PDB file of C-alpha atoms and ligand atoms in Angstrom:
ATOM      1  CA  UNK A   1       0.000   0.000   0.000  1.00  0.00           C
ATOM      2  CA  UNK A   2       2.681   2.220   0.661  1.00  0.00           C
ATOM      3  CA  UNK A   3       4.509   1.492  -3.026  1.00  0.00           C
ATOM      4  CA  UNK A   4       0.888   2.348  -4.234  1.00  0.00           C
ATOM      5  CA  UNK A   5       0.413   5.868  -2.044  1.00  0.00           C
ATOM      6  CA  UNK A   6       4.140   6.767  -3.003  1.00  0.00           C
ATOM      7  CA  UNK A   7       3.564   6.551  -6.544  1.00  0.00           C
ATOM      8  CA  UNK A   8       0.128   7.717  -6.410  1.00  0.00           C
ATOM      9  CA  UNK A   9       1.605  11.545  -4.714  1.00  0.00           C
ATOM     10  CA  UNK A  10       4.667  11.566  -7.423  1.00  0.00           C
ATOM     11  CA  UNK A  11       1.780  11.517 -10.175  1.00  0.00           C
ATOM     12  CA  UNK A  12      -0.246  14.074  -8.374  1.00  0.00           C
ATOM     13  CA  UNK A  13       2.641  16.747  -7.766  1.00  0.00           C
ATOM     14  CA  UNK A  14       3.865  15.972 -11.785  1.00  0.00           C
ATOM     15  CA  UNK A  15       0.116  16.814 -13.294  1.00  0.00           C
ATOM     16  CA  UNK A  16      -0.905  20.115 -14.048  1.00  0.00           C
ATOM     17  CA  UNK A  17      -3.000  21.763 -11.083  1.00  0.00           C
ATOM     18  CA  UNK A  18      -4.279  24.787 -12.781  1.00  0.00           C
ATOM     19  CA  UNK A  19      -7.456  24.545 -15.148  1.00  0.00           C
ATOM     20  CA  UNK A  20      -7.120  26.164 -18.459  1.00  0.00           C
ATOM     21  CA  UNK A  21      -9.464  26.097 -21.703  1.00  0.00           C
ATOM     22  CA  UNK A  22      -8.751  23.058 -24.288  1.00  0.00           C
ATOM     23  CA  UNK A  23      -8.657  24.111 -27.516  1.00  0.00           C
ATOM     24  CA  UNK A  24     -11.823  23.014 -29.035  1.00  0.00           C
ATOM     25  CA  UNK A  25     -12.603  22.245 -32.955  1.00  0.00           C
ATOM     26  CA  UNK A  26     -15.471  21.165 -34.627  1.00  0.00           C
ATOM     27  CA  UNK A  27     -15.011  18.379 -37.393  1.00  0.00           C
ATOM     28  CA  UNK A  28     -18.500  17.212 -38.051  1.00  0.00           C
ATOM     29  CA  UNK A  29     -21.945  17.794 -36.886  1.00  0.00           C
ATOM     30  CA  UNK A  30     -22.091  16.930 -33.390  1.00  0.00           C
ATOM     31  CA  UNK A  31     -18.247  15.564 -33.826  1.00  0.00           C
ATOM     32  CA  UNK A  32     -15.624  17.573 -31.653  1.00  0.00           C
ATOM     33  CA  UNK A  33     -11.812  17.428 -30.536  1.00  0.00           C
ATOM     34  CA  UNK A  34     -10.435  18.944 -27.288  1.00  0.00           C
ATOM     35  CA  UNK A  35      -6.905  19.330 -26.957  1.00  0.00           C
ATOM     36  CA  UNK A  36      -5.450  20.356 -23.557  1.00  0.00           C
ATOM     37  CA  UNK A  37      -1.913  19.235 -21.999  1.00  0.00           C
ATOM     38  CA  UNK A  38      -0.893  17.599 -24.943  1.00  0.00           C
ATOM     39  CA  UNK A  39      -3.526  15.105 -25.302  1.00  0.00           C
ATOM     40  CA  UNK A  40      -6.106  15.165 -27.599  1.00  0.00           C
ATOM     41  CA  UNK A  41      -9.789  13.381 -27.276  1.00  0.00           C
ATOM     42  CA  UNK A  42     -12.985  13.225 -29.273  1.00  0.00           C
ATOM     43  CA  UNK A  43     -16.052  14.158 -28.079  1.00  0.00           C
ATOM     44  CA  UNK A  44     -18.988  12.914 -29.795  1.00  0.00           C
ATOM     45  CA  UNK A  45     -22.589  14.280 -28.663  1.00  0.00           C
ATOM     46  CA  UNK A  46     -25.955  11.983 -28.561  1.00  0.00           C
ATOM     47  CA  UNK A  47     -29.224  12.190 -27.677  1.00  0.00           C
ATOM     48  CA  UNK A  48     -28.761  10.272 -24.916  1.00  0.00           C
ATOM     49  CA  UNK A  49     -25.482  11.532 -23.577  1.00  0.00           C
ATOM     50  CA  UNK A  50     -22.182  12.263 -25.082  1.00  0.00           C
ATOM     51  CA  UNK A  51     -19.297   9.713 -25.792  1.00  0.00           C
ATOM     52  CA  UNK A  52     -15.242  11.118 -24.558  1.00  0.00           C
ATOM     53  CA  UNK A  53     -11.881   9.379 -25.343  1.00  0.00           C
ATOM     54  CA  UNK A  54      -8.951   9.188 -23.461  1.00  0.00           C
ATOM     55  CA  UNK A  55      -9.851  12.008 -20.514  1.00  0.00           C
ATOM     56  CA  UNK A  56      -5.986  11.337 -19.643  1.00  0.00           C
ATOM     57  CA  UNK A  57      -5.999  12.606 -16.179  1.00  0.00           C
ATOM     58  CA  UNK A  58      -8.248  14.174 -13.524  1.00  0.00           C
ATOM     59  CA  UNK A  59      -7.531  17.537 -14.036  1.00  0.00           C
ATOM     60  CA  UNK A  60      -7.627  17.027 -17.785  1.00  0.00           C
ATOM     61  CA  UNK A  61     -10.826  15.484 -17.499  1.00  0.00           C
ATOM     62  CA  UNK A  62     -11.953  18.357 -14.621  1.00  0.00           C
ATOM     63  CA  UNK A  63     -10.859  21.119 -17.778  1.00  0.00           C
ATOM     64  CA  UNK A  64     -12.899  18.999 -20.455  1.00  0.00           C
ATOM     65  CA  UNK A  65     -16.066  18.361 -18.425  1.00  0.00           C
ATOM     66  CA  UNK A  66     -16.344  22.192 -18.239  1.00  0.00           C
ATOM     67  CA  UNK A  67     -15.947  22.578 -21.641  1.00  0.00           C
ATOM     68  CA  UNK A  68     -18.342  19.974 -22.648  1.00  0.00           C
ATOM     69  CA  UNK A  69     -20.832  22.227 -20.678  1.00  0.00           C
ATOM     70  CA  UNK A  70     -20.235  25.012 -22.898  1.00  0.00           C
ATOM     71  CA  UNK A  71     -21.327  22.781 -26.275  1.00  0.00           C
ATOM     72  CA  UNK A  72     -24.153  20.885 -24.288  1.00  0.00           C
ATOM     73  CA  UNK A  73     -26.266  20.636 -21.233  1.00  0.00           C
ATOM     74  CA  UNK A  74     -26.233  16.419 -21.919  1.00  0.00           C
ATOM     75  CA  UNK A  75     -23.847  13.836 -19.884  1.00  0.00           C
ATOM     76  CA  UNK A  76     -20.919  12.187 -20.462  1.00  0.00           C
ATOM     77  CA  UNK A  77     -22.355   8.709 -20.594  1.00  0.00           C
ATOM     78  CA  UNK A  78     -19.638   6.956 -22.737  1.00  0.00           C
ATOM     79  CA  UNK A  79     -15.764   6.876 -21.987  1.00  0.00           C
ATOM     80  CA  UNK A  80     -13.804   4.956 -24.690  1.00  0.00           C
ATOM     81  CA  UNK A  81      -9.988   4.355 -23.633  1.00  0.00           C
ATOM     82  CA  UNK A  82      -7.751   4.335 -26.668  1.00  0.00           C
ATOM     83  CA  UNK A  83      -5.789   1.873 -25.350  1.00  0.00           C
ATOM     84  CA  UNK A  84      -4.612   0.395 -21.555  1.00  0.00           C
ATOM     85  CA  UNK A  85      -1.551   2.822 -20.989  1.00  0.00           C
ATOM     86  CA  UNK A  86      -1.852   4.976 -17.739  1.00  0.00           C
ATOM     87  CA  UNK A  87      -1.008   8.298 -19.279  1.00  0.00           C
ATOM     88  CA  UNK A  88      -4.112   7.946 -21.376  1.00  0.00           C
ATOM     89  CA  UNK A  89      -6.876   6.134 -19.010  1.00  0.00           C
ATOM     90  CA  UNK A  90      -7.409   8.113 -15.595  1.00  0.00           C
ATOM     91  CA  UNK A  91      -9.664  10.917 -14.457  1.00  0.00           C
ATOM     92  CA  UNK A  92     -13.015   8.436 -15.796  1.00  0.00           C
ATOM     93  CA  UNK A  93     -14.102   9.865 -11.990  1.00  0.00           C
ATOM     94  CA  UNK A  94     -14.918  12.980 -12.518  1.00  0.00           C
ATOM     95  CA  UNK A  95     -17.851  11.514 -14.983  1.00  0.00           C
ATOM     96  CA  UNK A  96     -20.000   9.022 -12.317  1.00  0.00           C
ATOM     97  CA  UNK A  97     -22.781   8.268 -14.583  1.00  0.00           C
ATOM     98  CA  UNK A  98     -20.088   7.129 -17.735  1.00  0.00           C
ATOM     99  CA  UNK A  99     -19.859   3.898 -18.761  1.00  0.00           C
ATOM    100  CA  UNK A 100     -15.790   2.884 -19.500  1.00  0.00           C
ATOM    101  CA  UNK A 101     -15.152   0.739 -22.676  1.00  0.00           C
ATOM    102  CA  UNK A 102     -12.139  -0.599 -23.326  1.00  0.00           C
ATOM    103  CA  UNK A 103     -10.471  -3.778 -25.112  1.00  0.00           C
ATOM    104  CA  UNK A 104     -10.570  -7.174 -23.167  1.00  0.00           C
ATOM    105  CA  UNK A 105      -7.209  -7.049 -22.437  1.00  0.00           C
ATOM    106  CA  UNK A 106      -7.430  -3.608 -20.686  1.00  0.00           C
ATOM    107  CA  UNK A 107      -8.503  -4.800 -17.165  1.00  0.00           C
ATOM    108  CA  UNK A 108      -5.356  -7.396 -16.552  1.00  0.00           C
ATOM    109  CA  UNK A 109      -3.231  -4.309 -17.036  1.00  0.00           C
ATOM    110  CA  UNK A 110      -5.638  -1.977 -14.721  1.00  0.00           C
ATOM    111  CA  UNK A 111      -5.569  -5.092 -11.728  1.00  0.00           C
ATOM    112  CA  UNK A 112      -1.786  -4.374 -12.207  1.00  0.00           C
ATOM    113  CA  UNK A 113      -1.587  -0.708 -11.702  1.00  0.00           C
ATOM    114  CA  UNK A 114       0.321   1.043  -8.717  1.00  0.00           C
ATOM    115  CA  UNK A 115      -0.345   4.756  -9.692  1.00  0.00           C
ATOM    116  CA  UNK A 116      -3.796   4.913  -8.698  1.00  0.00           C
ATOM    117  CA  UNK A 117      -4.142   5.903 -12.701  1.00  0.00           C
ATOM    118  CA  UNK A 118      -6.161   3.446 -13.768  1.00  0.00           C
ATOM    119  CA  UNK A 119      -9.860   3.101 -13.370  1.00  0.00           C
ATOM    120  CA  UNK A 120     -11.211   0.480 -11.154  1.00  0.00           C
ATOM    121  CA  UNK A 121     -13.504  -1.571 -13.269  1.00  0.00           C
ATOM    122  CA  UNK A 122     -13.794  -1.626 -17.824  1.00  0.00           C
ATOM    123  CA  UNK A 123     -17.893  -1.570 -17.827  1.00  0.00           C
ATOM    124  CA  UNK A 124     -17.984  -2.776 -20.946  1.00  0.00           C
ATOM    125  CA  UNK A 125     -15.299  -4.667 -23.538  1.00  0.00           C
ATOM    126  CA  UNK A 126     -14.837  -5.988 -27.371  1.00  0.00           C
ATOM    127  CA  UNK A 127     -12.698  -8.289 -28.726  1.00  0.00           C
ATOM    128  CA  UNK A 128     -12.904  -7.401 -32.403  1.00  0.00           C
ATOM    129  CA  UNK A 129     -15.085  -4.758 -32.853  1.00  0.00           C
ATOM    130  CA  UNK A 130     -18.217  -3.080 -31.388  1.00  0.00           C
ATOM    131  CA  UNK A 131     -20.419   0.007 -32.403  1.00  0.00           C
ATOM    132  CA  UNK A 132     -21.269   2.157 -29.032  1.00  0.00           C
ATOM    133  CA  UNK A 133     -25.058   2.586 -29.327  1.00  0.00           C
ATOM    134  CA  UNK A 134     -25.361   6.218 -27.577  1.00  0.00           C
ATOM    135  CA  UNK A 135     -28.624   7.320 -30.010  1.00  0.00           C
ATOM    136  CA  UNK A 136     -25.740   9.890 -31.501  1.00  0.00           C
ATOM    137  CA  UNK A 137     -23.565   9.730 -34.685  1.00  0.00           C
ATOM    138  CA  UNK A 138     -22.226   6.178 -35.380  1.00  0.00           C
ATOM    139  CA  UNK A 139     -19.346   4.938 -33.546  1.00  0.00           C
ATOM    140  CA  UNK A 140     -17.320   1.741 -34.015  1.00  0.00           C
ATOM    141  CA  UNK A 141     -14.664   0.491 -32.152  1.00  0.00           C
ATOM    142  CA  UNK A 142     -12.591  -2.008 -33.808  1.00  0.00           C
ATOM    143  CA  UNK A 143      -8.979  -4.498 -32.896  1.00  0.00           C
ATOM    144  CA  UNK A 144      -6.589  -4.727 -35.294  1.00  0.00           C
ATOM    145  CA  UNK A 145      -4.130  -6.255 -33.180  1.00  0.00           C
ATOM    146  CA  UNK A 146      -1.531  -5.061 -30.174  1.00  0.00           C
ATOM    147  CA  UNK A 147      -0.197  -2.193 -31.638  1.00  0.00           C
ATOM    148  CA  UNK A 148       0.633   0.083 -28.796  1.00  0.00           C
ATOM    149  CA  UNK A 149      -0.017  -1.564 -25.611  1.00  0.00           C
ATOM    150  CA  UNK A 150      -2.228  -4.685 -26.006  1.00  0.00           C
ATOM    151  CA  UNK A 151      -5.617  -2.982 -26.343  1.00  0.00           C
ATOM    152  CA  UNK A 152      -4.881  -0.671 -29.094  1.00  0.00           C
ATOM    153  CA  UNK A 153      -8.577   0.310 -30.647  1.00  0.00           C
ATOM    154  CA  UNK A 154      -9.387   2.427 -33.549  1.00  0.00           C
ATOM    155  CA  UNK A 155     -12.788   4.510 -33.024  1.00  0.00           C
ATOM    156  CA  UNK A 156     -14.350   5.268 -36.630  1.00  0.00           C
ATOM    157  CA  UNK A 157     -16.924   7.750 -36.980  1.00  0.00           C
ATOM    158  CA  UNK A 158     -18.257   6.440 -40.486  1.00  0.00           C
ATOM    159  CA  UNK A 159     -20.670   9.232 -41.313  1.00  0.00           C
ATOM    160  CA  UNK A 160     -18.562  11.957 -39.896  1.00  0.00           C
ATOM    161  CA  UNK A 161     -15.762  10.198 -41.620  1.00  0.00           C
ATOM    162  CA  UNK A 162     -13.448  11.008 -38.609  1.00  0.00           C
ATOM    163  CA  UNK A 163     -11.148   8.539 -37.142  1.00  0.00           C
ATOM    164  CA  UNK A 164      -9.003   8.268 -33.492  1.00  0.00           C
ATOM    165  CA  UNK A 165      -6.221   6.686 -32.722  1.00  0.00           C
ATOM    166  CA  UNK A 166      -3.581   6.850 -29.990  1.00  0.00           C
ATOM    167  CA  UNK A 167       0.349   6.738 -30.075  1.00  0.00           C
ATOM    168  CA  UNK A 168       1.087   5.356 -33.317  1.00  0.00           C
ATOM    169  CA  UNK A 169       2.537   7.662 -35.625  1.00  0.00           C
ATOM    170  CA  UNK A 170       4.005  11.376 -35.549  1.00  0.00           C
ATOM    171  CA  UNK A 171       4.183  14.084 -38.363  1.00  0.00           C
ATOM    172  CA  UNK A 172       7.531  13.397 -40.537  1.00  0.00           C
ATOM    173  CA  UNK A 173       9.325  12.258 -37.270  1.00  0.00           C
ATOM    174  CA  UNK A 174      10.143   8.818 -35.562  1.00  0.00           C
ATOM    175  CA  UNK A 175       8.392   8.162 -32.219  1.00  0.00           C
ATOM    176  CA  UNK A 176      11.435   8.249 -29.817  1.00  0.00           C
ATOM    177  CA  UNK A 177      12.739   4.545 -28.761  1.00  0.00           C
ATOM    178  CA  UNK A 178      12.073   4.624 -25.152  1.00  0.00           C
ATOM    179  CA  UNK A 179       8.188   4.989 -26.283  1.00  0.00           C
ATOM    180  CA  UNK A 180       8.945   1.828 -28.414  1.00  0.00           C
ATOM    181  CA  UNK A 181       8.614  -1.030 -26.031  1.00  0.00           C
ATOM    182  CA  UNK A 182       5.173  -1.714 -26.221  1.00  0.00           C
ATOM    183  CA  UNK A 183       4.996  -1.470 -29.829  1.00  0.00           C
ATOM    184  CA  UNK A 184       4.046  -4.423 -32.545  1.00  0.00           C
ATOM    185  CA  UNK A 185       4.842  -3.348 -35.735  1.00  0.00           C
ATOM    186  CA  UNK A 186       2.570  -5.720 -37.761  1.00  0.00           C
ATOM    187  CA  UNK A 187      -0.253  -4.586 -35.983  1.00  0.00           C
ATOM    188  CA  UNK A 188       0.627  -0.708 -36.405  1.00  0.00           C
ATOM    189  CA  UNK A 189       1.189  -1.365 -40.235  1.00  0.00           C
ATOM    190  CA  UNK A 190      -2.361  -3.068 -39.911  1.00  0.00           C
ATOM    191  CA  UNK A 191      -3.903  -0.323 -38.452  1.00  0.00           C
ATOM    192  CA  UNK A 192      -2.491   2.320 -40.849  1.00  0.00           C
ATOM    193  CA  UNK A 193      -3.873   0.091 -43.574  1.00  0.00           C
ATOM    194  CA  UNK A 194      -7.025   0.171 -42.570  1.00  0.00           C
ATOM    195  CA  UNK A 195      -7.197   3.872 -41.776  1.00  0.00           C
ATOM    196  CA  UNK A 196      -6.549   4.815 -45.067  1.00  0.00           C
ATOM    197  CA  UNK A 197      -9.385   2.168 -46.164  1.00  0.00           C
ATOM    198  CA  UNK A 198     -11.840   4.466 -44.483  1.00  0.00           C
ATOM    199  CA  UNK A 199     -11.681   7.270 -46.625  1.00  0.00           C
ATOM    200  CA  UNK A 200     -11.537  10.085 -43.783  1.00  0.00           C
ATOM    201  CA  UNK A 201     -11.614  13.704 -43.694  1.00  0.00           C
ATOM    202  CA  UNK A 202      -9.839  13.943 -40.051  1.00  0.00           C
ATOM    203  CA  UNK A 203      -7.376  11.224 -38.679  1.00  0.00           C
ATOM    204  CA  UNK A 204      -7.120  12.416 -34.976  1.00  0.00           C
ATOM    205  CA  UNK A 205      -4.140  11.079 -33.065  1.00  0.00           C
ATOM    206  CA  UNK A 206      -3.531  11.706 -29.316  1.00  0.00           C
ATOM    207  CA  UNK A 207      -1.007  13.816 -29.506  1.00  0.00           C
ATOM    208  CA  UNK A 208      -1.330  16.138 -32.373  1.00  0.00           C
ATOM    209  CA  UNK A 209      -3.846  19.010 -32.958  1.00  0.00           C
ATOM    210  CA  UNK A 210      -3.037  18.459 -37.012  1.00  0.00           C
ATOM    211  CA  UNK A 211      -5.727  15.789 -38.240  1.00  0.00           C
ATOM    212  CA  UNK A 212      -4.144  15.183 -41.726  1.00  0.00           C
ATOM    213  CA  UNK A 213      -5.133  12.262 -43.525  1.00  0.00           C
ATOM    214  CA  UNK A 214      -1.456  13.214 -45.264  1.00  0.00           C
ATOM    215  CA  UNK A 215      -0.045  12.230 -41.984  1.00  0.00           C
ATOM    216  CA  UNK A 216      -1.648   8.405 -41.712  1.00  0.00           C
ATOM    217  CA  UNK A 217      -0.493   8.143 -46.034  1.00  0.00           C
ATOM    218  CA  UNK A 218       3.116   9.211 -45.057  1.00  0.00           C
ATOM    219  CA  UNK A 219       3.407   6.948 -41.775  1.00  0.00           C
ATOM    220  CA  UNK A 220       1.681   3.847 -43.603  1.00  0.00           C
ATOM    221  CA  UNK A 221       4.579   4.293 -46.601  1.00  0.00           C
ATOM    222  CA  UNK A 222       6.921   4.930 -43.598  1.00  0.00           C
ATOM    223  CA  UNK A 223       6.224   1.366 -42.192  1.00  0.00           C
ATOM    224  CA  UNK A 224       5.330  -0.243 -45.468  1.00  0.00           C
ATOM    225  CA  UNK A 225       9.101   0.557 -46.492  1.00  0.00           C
ATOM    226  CA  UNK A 226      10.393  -0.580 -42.753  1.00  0.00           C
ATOM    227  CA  UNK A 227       8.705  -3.656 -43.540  1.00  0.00           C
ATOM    228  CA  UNK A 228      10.410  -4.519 -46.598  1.00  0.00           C
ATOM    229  CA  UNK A 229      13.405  -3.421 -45.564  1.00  0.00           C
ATOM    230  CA  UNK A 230      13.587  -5.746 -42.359  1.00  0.00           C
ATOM    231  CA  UNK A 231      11.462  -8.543 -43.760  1.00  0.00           C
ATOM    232  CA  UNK A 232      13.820  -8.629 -46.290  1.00  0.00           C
ATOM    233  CA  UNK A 233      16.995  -8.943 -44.592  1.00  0.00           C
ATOM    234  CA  UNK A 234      15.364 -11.543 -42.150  1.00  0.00           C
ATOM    235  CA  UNK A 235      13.947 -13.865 -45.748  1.00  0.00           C
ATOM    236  CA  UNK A 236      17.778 -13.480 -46.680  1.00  0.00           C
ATOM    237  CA  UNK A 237      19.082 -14.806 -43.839  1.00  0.00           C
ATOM    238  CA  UNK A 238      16.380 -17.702 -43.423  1.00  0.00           C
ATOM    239  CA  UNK A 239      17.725 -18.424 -46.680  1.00  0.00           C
ATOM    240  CA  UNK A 240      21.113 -18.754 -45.560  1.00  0.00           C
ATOM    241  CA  UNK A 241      20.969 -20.507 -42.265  1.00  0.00           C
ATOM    242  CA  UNK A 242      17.758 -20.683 -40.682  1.00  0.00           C
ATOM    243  CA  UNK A 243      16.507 -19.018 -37.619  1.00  0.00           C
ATOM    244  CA  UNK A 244      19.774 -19.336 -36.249  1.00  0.00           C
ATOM    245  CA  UNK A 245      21.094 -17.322 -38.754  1.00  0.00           C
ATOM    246  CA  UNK A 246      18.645 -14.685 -38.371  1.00  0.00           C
ATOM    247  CA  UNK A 247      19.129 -14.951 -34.601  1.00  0.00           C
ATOM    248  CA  UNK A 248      22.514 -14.070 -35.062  1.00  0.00           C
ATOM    249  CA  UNK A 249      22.543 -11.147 -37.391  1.00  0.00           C
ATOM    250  CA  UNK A 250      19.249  -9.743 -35.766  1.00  0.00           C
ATOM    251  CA  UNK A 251      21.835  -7.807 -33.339  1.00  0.00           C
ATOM    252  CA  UNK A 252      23.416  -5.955 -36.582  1.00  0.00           C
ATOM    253  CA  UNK A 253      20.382  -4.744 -38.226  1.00  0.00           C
ATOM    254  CA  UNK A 254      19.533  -2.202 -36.170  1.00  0.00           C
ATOM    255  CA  UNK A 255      23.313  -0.469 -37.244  1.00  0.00           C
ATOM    256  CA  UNK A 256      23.108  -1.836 -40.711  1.00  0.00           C
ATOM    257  CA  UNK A 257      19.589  -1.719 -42.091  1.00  0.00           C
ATOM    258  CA  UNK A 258      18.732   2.306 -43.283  1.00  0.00           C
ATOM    259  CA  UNK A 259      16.034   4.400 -44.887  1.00  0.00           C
ATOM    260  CA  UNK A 260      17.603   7.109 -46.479  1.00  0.00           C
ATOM    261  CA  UNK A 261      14.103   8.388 -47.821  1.00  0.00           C
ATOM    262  CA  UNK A 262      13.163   9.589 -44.336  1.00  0.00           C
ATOM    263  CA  UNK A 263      16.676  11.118 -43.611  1.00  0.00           C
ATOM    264  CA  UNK A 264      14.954  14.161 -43.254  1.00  0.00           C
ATOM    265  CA  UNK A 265      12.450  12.950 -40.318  1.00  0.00           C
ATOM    266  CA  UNK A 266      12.532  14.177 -37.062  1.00  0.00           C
ATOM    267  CA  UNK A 267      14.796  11.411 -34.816  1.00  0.00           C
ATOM    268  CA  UNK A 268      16.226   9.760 -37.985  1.00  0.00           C
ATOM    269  CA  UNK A 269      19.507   9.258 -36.936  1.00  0.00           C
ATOM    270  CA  UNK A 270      18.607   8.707 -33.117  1.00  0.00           C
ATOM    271  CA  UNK A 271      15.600   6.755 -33.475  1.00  0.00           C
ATOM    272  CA  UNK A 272      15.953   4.331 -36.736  1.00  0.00           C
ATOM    273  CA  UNK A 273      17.398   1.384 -35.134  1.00  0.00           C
ATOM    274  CA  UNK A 274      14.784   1.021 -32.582  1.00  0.00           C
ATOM    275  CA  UNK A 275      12.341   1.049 -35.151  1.00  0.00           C
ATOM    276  CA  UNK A 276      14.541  -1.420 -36.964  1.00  0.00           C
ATOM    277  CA  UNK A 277      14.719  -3.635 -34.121  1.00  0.00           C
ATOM    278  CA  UNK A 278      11.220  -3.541 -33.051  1.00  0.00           C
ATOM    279  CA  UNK A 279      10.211  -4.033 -36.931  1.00  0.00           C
ATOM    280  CA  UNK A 280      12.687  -7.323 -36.747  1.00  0.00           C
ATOM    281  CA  UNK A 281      11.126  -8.658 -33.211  1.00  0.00           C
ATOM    282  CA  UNK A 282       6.978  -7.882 -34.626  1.00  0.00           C
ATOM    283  CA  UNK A 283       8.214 -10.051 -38.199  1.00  0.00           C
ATOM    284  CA  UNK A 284      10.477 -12.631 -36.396  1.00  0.00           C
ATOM    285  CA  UNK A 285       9.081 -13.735 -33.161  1.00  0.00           C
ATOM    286  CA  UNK A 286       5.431 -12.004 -33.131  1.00  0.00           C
ATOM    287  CA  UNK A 287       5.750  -8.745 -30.586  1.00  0.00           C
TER     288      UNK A 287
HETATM  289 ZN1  LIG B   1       0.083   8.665 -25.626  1.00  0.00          ZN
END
């Protein structure tokens, strides 16, 4: 309990105290995005309450309740968590009557939390996909595999044409490798596959006021080429001894393997080889 307490007060002294305004943009009837503290969530409005993602943290979530008020009198009924990652799932408190939806692997990772971050209990969970029946503008929530964290979901907004996603991809820069860890590569490329399937007008990301379906084509090319480039060297070396062989140069790659294309990325030169290697661990042994 003690651990749990510590933890709990270095979390409350590093979040932001004071409430300010999130800057709030329309992108379809009844379709919004708030961005505040360098998160960014949708909310949706329905007739029978509205729908959030990713509130973040409490006094995130205190900032964006009041702002809600300010575009409607209704609820928040419906929390959807992006994913299972701490930074992304508290403050769900301040809203009592919301339900929380996450994936079903979201609540092993909240019975495992010591930061006092995570809520309590997932009210509701999907395993492949799930529309969230709020009597507002459609909402689907589908899996496309672990792609950052285990329960990475993708919320489409069909009719607005307006998709979310969380910690996947930057603009024309590498994520930096300590944010790697918890990344499967196959399952981002999936992801980025399907977003541009989905014909959108806004691809909102967590992190990024810019909702540029440019971005999402630029990223998916990004890890289309990373794919090659790494599933290639790790066919060649199957080739020439086996898993043993790729076992053994899997170690190099990471100095060896480039993509001079993207030189001019943010984190190129700092950043490729853990995209390398994390490419080489998704293709070779799954995660
Ligand atoms: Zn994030």
């Amino acid at each position: 309990m003690f651990e749990k307490l510590a933890v709990a007060a270095v979390l409350a002294v590093a979040a932001p105290v004071a409430l300010a305004a999130p800057m709030v943009q329309q992108l379809a009837d009844n379709v919004y995005m708030m961005s505040e503290f360098h998160y960014v969530s949708l909310v949706v409005v329905g007739e029978d309450g509205v729908l959030i993602t990713d509130p973040a943290f409490t006094p995130r979530a205190q900032s964006m309740k009041a702002a809600i008020a300010g575009i409607t009198d209704k609820p928040v009924t419906r929390i959807v968590l992006s994913h299972e990652h701490y930074d992304h799932v508290g403050g769900t408190e301040v809203f009592p009557d919301a339900q929380v939806i996450c994936h079903a692997s979201c609540q092993a990772v909240f019975d495992l939390d010591v930061s006092g971050a995570a809520p309590g209990n997932v009210d509701v969970t999907f395993t492949d996909s799930l529309t969230v029946d709020f009597r507002g503008p459609t909402v689907n929530l589908y899996y496309y595999g672990p792609a950052d964290g285990f329960g990475s979901a993708v919320v489409h907004l069909p009719e607005a044409r307006v998709a979310f996603t969380a910690d996947l991809y930057e603009d024309r820069s590498l994520t930096h490798g300590m944010w790697m860890d918890d990344d499967n590569y196959l399952a981002i490329r999936r992801v980025l596959q399907e977003l541009r399937k989905m014909d959108l007008l806004h691809a909102v990301s967590s992190h990024s006021d810019d909702t540029s379906v440019r971005i999402v084509d630029e990223n998916a090319a990004f890890v289309e080429d990373l794919f090659n480039l790494v599933g290639g060297a790790i066919g060649k070396a199957m080739q020439e001894g086996g898993p043993r062989q790729v076992m053994m140069s899997m170690s190099m790659w990471p100095q060896e393997l480039k993509l001079p294309q993207y030189a001019d990325w943010k984190g190129y030169d700092e950043h490729l080889p853990t995209h390398v290697r994390r490419m080489a661990l998704s293709i070779f042994h799954g995660g």
